[in-house]
Short mmCIF file of C-alpha atoms in Angstrom, two decimals:
data_model
loop_
_atom_site.label_atom_id
_atom_site.label_comp_id
_atom_site.label_asym_id
_atom_site.label_seq_id
_atom_site.Cartn_x
_atom_site.Cartn_y
_atom_site.Cartn_z
CA MET U 1 2.57 3.78 15.69
CA ASN U 2 -0.55 3.66 13.52
CA GLU U 3 0.67 6.55 11.36
CA GLU U 4 3.96 4.76 10.68
CA LEU U 5 2.12 1.52 9.90
CA ASN U 6 -0.23 3.30 7.52
CA GLU U 7 2.73 4.85 5.69
CA LEU U 8 4.42 1.46 5.34
CA ILE U 9 1.20 -0.17 4.16
CA ALA U 10 0.66 2.58 1.59
CA ALA U 11 4.25 2.21 0.35
CA TYR U 12 3.91 -1.55 -0.13
CA GLU U 13 0.55 -1.12 -1.85
CA ASP U 14 2.14 1.37 -4.28
CA GLU U 15 5.01 -1.05 -4.88
CA ARG U 16 2.59 -3.91 -5.55
CA GLU U 17 0.68 -1.74 -8.03
CA GLU U 18 3.89 -0.88 -9.92
CA LEU U 19 5.01 -4.52 -9.94
CA THR U 20 1.61 -5.57 -11.29
CA LYS U 21 1.94 -3.05 -14.14
CA CYS U 22 5.40 -4.41 -14.97
CA LEU U 23 4.06 -7.97 -14.84
CA ASN U 24 1.28 -7.15 -17.29
CA GLU U 25 3.75 -5.47 -19.65
CA CYS U 26 5.95 -8.57 -19.61
CA LEU U 27 2.96 -10.77 -20.40
CA GLU U 28 1.99 -8.53 -23.31
CA ASP U 29 5.55 -8.89 -24.67
CA PHE U 30 5.58 -12.66 -24.00
CA ASP U 31 8.51 -12.12 -21.62
CA TYR U 32 7.64 -14.96 -19.25
CA LEU U 33 10.98 -14.95 -17.43
CA GLY U 34 10.54 -11.29 -16.56
CA ALA U 35 6.91 -11.92 -15.62
CA HIS U 36 8.00 -14.67 -13.25
CA LYS U 37 10.39 -12.29 -11.45
CA PHE U 38 7.73 -9.61 -11.06
CA GLN U 39 5.27 -12.24 -9.85
CA LYS U 40 7.74 -13.20 -7.09
CA GLY U 41 8.05 -9.51 -6.20
CA ILE U 42 4.26 -9.19 -5.92
CA ALA U 43 4.16 -12.26 -3.66
CA MET U 44 6.80 -10.69 -1.40
CA ALA U 45 4.88 -7.41 -1.27
CA ASN U 46 1.67 -9.28 -0.43
CA HIS U 47 3.45 -11.12 2.36
CA GLN U 48 4.74 -7.88 3.88
CA LEU U 49 1.27 -6.34 3.60
CA LEU U 50 -0.18 -9.34 5.44
CA ILE U 51 2.32 -8.84 8.25
CA LEU U 52 1.79 -5.08 8.53
CA ASN U 53 -2.00 -5.30 8.36
CA SER U 54 -1.92 -8.08 10.97
CA ILE U 55 0.12 -5.88 13.30
CA LYS U 56 -2.43 -3.11 12.83
CA ASP U 57 -5.40 -5.48 13.16
CA PRO U 58 -4.79 -9.03 14.49
CA SER U 59 -8.10 -10.14 12.90
CA TYR U 60 -6.94 -9.12 9.42
CA PRO U 61 -5.90 -12.65 8.24
CA GLU U 62 -9.27 -14.15 9.21
CA LYS U 63 -11.17 -11.24 7.64
CA THR U 64 -9.20 -11.65 4.42
CA GLU U 65 -9.86 -15.39 4.36
CA LEU U 66 -13.59 -14.86 4.93
CA GLU U 67 -13.77 -12.22 2.19
CA ASN U 68 -12.02 -14.62 -0.21
CA MET U 69 -14.52 -17.37 0.72
CA PHE U 70 -17.41 -15.00 0.05
CA ARG U 71 -16.09 -14.19 -3.42
CA TYR U 72 -15.42 -17.88 -4.13
CA TYR U 73 -18.98 -19.00 -3.33
CA ASP U 74 -20.41 -16.02 -5.20
CA ARG U 75 -18.52 -17.10 -8.34
CA LEU U 76 -19.49 -20.71 -7.73
CA LYS U 77 -23.18 -19.78 -8.00
CA THR U 78 -22.56 -18.50 -11.52
CA LEU U 79 -20.35 -21.37 -12.63
CA ARG U 80 -22.47 -24.16 -11.14
CA PRO U 81 -26.11 -23.07 -10.84
CA LEU U 82 -27.22 -26.54 -9.71
CA ILE U 83 -25.50 -26.05 -6.34
CA SER U 84 -26.49 -22.40 -5.91
CA GLY U 85 -28.52 -23.34 -2.82
CA TYR U 86 -25.43 -24.76 -1.12
CA ALA U 87 -23.42 -21.71 -2.17
CA ASP U 88 -26.08 -19.40 -0.69
CA GLU U 89 -25.89 -21.28 2.63
CA GLN U 90 -22.10 -20.90 2.74
CA ILE U 91 -22.34 -17.21 1.81
CA ALA U 92 -24.82 -16.64 4.63
CA LYS U 93 -22.55 -18.41 7.16
CA THR U 94 -19.53 -16.47 5.91
CA LYS U 95 -21.40 -13.17 6.24
CA VAL U 96 -22.34 -13.93 9.84
CA ARG U 97 -18.77 -14.82 10.80
CA LEU U 98 -17.33 -11.83 8.93
CA ASN U 99 -19.75 -9.52 10.71
CA ILE U 100 -18.69 -10.95 14.10
CA VAL U 101 -14.97 -10.65 13.35
CA SER U 102 -15.33 -7.14 11.91
CA ASN U 103 -17.12 -5.86 15.00
CA GLN U 104 -15.07 -7.51 17.72
CA LYS U 105 -12.40 -5.42 19.41
CA VAL U 106 -9.02 -7.16 19.33
CA VAL U 107 -6.22 -5.42 21.20
CA PRO U 108 -2.70 -6.08 19.85
CA PHE U 109 -0.31 -7.27 22.54
CA TYR U 110 1.88 -4.16 22.38
CA ASP U 111 -0.94 -1.78 23.29
CA GLY U 112 -0.51 -2.67 26.95
CA GLN U 113 1.82 -0.58 29.11
CA GLU U 114 2.97 -3.71 30.95
CA PHE U 115 5.23 -4.82 28.09
CA ASP U 116 6.81 -1.36 27.74
CA ASP U 117 7.41 -1.16 31.48
CA ALA U 118 9.05 -4.60 31.50
CA ILE U 119 11.44 -3.62 28.70
CA PHE U 120 12.47 -0.40 30.47
CA ASP U 121 12.80 -2.11 33.85
CA LEU U 122 15.03 -4.74 32.27
CA ALA U 123 17.15 -2.20 30.39
CA TYR U 124 17.75 -0.20 33.57
CA GLY U 125 18.45 -3.20 35.78
CA LYS U 126 15.28 -3.09 37.88
CA ILE U 127 14.44 -6.71 37.02
CA LEU U 128 16.57 -9.72 36.07
CA SER U 129 14.44 -11.07 33.23
CA PHE U 130 10.91 -11.67 32.04
CA VAL U 131 9.14 -14.31 30.01
CA PHE U 132 6.54 -13.45 27.38
CA HIS U 133 4.29 -16.50 26.94
CA LEU U 134 2.99 -16.95 23.38
CA LYS U 135 1.30 -20.33 23.79
CA LYS U 136 1.32 -21.78 27.28
CA SER U 137 -0.08 -25.18 26.31
CA SER U 138 2.97 -25.71 24.09
CA ASN U 139 5.43 -23.95 26.41
CA LEU U 140 6.23 -21.50 23.62
CA TYR U 141 7.65 -18.25 24.94
CA LEU U 142 10.16 -15.46 24.42
CA LYS U 143 12.58 -14.84 27.30
CA PHE U 144 14.13 -11.41 27.76
CA LYS U 145 17.30 -10.75 29.76
CA CYS U 146 20.26 -8.37 29.68
CA LYS U 147 23.95 -9.24 29.38
CA LYS U 148 26.87 -6.86 28.72
CA ASN U 149 24.62 -3.99 27.61
CA ASN U 150 22.71 -6.26 25.23
CA LEU U 151 19.08 -7.27 25.42
CA ILE U 152 18.93 -10.98 24.64
CA ILE U 153 15.65 -12.38 23.32
CA SER U 154 15.53 -16.17 23.27
CA ILE U 155 12.89 -18.66 22.17
CA THR U 156 11.97 -21.76 24.17
CA PRO U 157 14.71 -24.43 23.82
CA ASP U 158 13.78 -26.96 21.12
CA GLU U 159 13.42 -29.94 23.47
CA GLN U 160 11.04 -28.03 25.75
CA ILE U 161 8.54 -26.97 23.06
CA GLY U 162 5.33 -28.96 22.62
CA ASN U 163 5.12 -31.38 19.69
CA GLU U 164 2.43 -29.30 17.94
CA ILE U 165 4.89 -26.43 17.37
CA PHE U 166 7.07 -27.13 14.34
CA PHE U 167 10.20 -25.37 13.11
CA PRO U 168 10.31 -26.08 9.38
CA LYS U 169 13.00 -24.48 7.24
CA ASP U 170 10.82 -21.52 6.24
CA LYS U 171 10.30 -20.52 9.89
CA LYS U 172 14.00 -20.89 10.61
CA ARG U 173 14.82 -18.68 7.63
CA LEU U 174 12.36 -16.03 8.85
CA LEU U 175 13.87 -16.06 12.33
CA LYS U 176 17.36 -15.69 10.86
CA SER U 177 16.17 -12.81 8.67
CA LEU U 178 15.04 -11.03 11.86
CA GLY U 179 18.50 -11.46 13.39
CA PHE U 180 17.98 -14.63 15.44
CA LYS U 181 20.84 -17.13 15.60
CA ARG U 182 21.34 -20.49 17.25
CA ASN U 183 23.04 -20.27 20.64
CA LYS U 184 26.47 -21.83 21.22
CA THR U 185 25.00 -25.24 22.10
CA LYS U 186 22.57 -25.06 19.14
CA THR U 187 19.61 -25.73 21.43
CA TYR U 188 17.55 -22.59 20.82
CA PHE U 189 17.28 -19.38 18.80
CA GLN U 190 18.31 -16.06 20.29
CA LEU U 191 18.74 -12.45 19.21
CA LYS U 192 21.03 -9.81 20.71
CA PHE U 193 19.80 -6.22 20.70
CA SER U 194 22.26 -3.47 21.68
CA LEU U 195 21.08 -1.16 24.47
CA THR U 196 23.86 1.38 23.86
CA SER U 197 21.47 4.02 22.52
CA PHE U 198 18.26 2.62 24.01
CA LYS U 199 15.50 5.25 24.21
CA ASP U 200 12.18 3.49 23.66
CA ALA U 201 10.74 -0.01 23.39
CA GLN U 202 9.39 0.34 19.83
CA PRO U 203 12.25 -1.48 18.02
CA VAL U 204 11.91 -4.41 20.45
CA LYS U 205 8.13 -4.49 19.98
CA THR U 206 8.65 -4.51 16.20
CA ILE U 207 10.83 -7.61 16.49
CA VAL U 208 8.27 -9.32 18.73
CA SER U 209 5.49 -8.37 16.29
CA ARG U 210 7.39 -9.99 13.43
CA VAL U 211 7.88 -13.18 15.47
CA ILE U 212 4.17 -13.29 16.33
CA TYR U 213 2.69 -12.42 12.94
CA ASP U 214 5.38 -13.48 10.48
CA VAL U 215 6.98 -16.56 12.01
CA PHE U 216 4.28 -18.22 14.13
CA TYR U 217 1.18 -16.49 12.72
CA ARG U 218 -1.24 -14.90 15.17
CA ASN U 219 -3.89 -17.62 14.93
CA GLU U 220 -1.43 -20.29 16.17
CA LEU U 221 -0.92 -18.51 19.49
CA ASP U 222 -2.91 -17.75 22.62
CA THR U 223 -5.44 -14.95 22.28
CA GLU U 224 -4.13 -13.50 25.55
CA THR U 225 -0.38 -13.40 26.13
CA THR U 226 1.11 -13.16 29.63
CA LEU U 227 4.28 -11.77 31.17
CA VAL U 228 6.15 -13.42 34.02
CA ILE U 229 8.78 -11.18 35.62
CA GLN U 230 11.84 -12.26 37.63
CA SER U 231 12.52 -9.47 40.08
CA ASN U 232 15.84 -8.40 41.56
CA PHE U 233 14.25 -8.17 45.00
#
């Protein structure tokens, strides 16, 4: 898993570097339309890198934000010397928090065997369904069940989700890009995953990772997710 992630991260970093070179060439030639297109490409590459790095290390977004804050206050000291004392205080606080985040062990949800076991048990008919709670206080969850050799992953029906969870157009677009569609009654999003050639849980875990890190963002959800299984017995 980590090796595949590292290869993907390296590929997107190479792509970003090439796009940046093309952007700079366009700016040198005063080709602002071309520069705009390459700038959009860089933004897309950065977004994918954020997702992949977050899958590898759930603390990555916070670390990145803290590192950006550190650089901001460091520049502020040079630009506005009169408030250098305030900037030093903020830098010190940022360093402390960054040190804590960098040294804490955060286990991604898919490292546990429980999720893998649940997927296999569901695929082979040992259980009826299971619910993967993302944020219990908001009743946000993913429900997994099988129907006609398809694994169906559904998100909490709209009317049952807490008010603090919003579904703006950008989140809906992301869900649709992952393969989610509205159900027949248009009350919730669901995705059908064929089990015809099912061998391992990795493709399913990839989808769940994208929902967690790309759609809802890791920091919006519970730090500890839980599984609730509906048994056949």
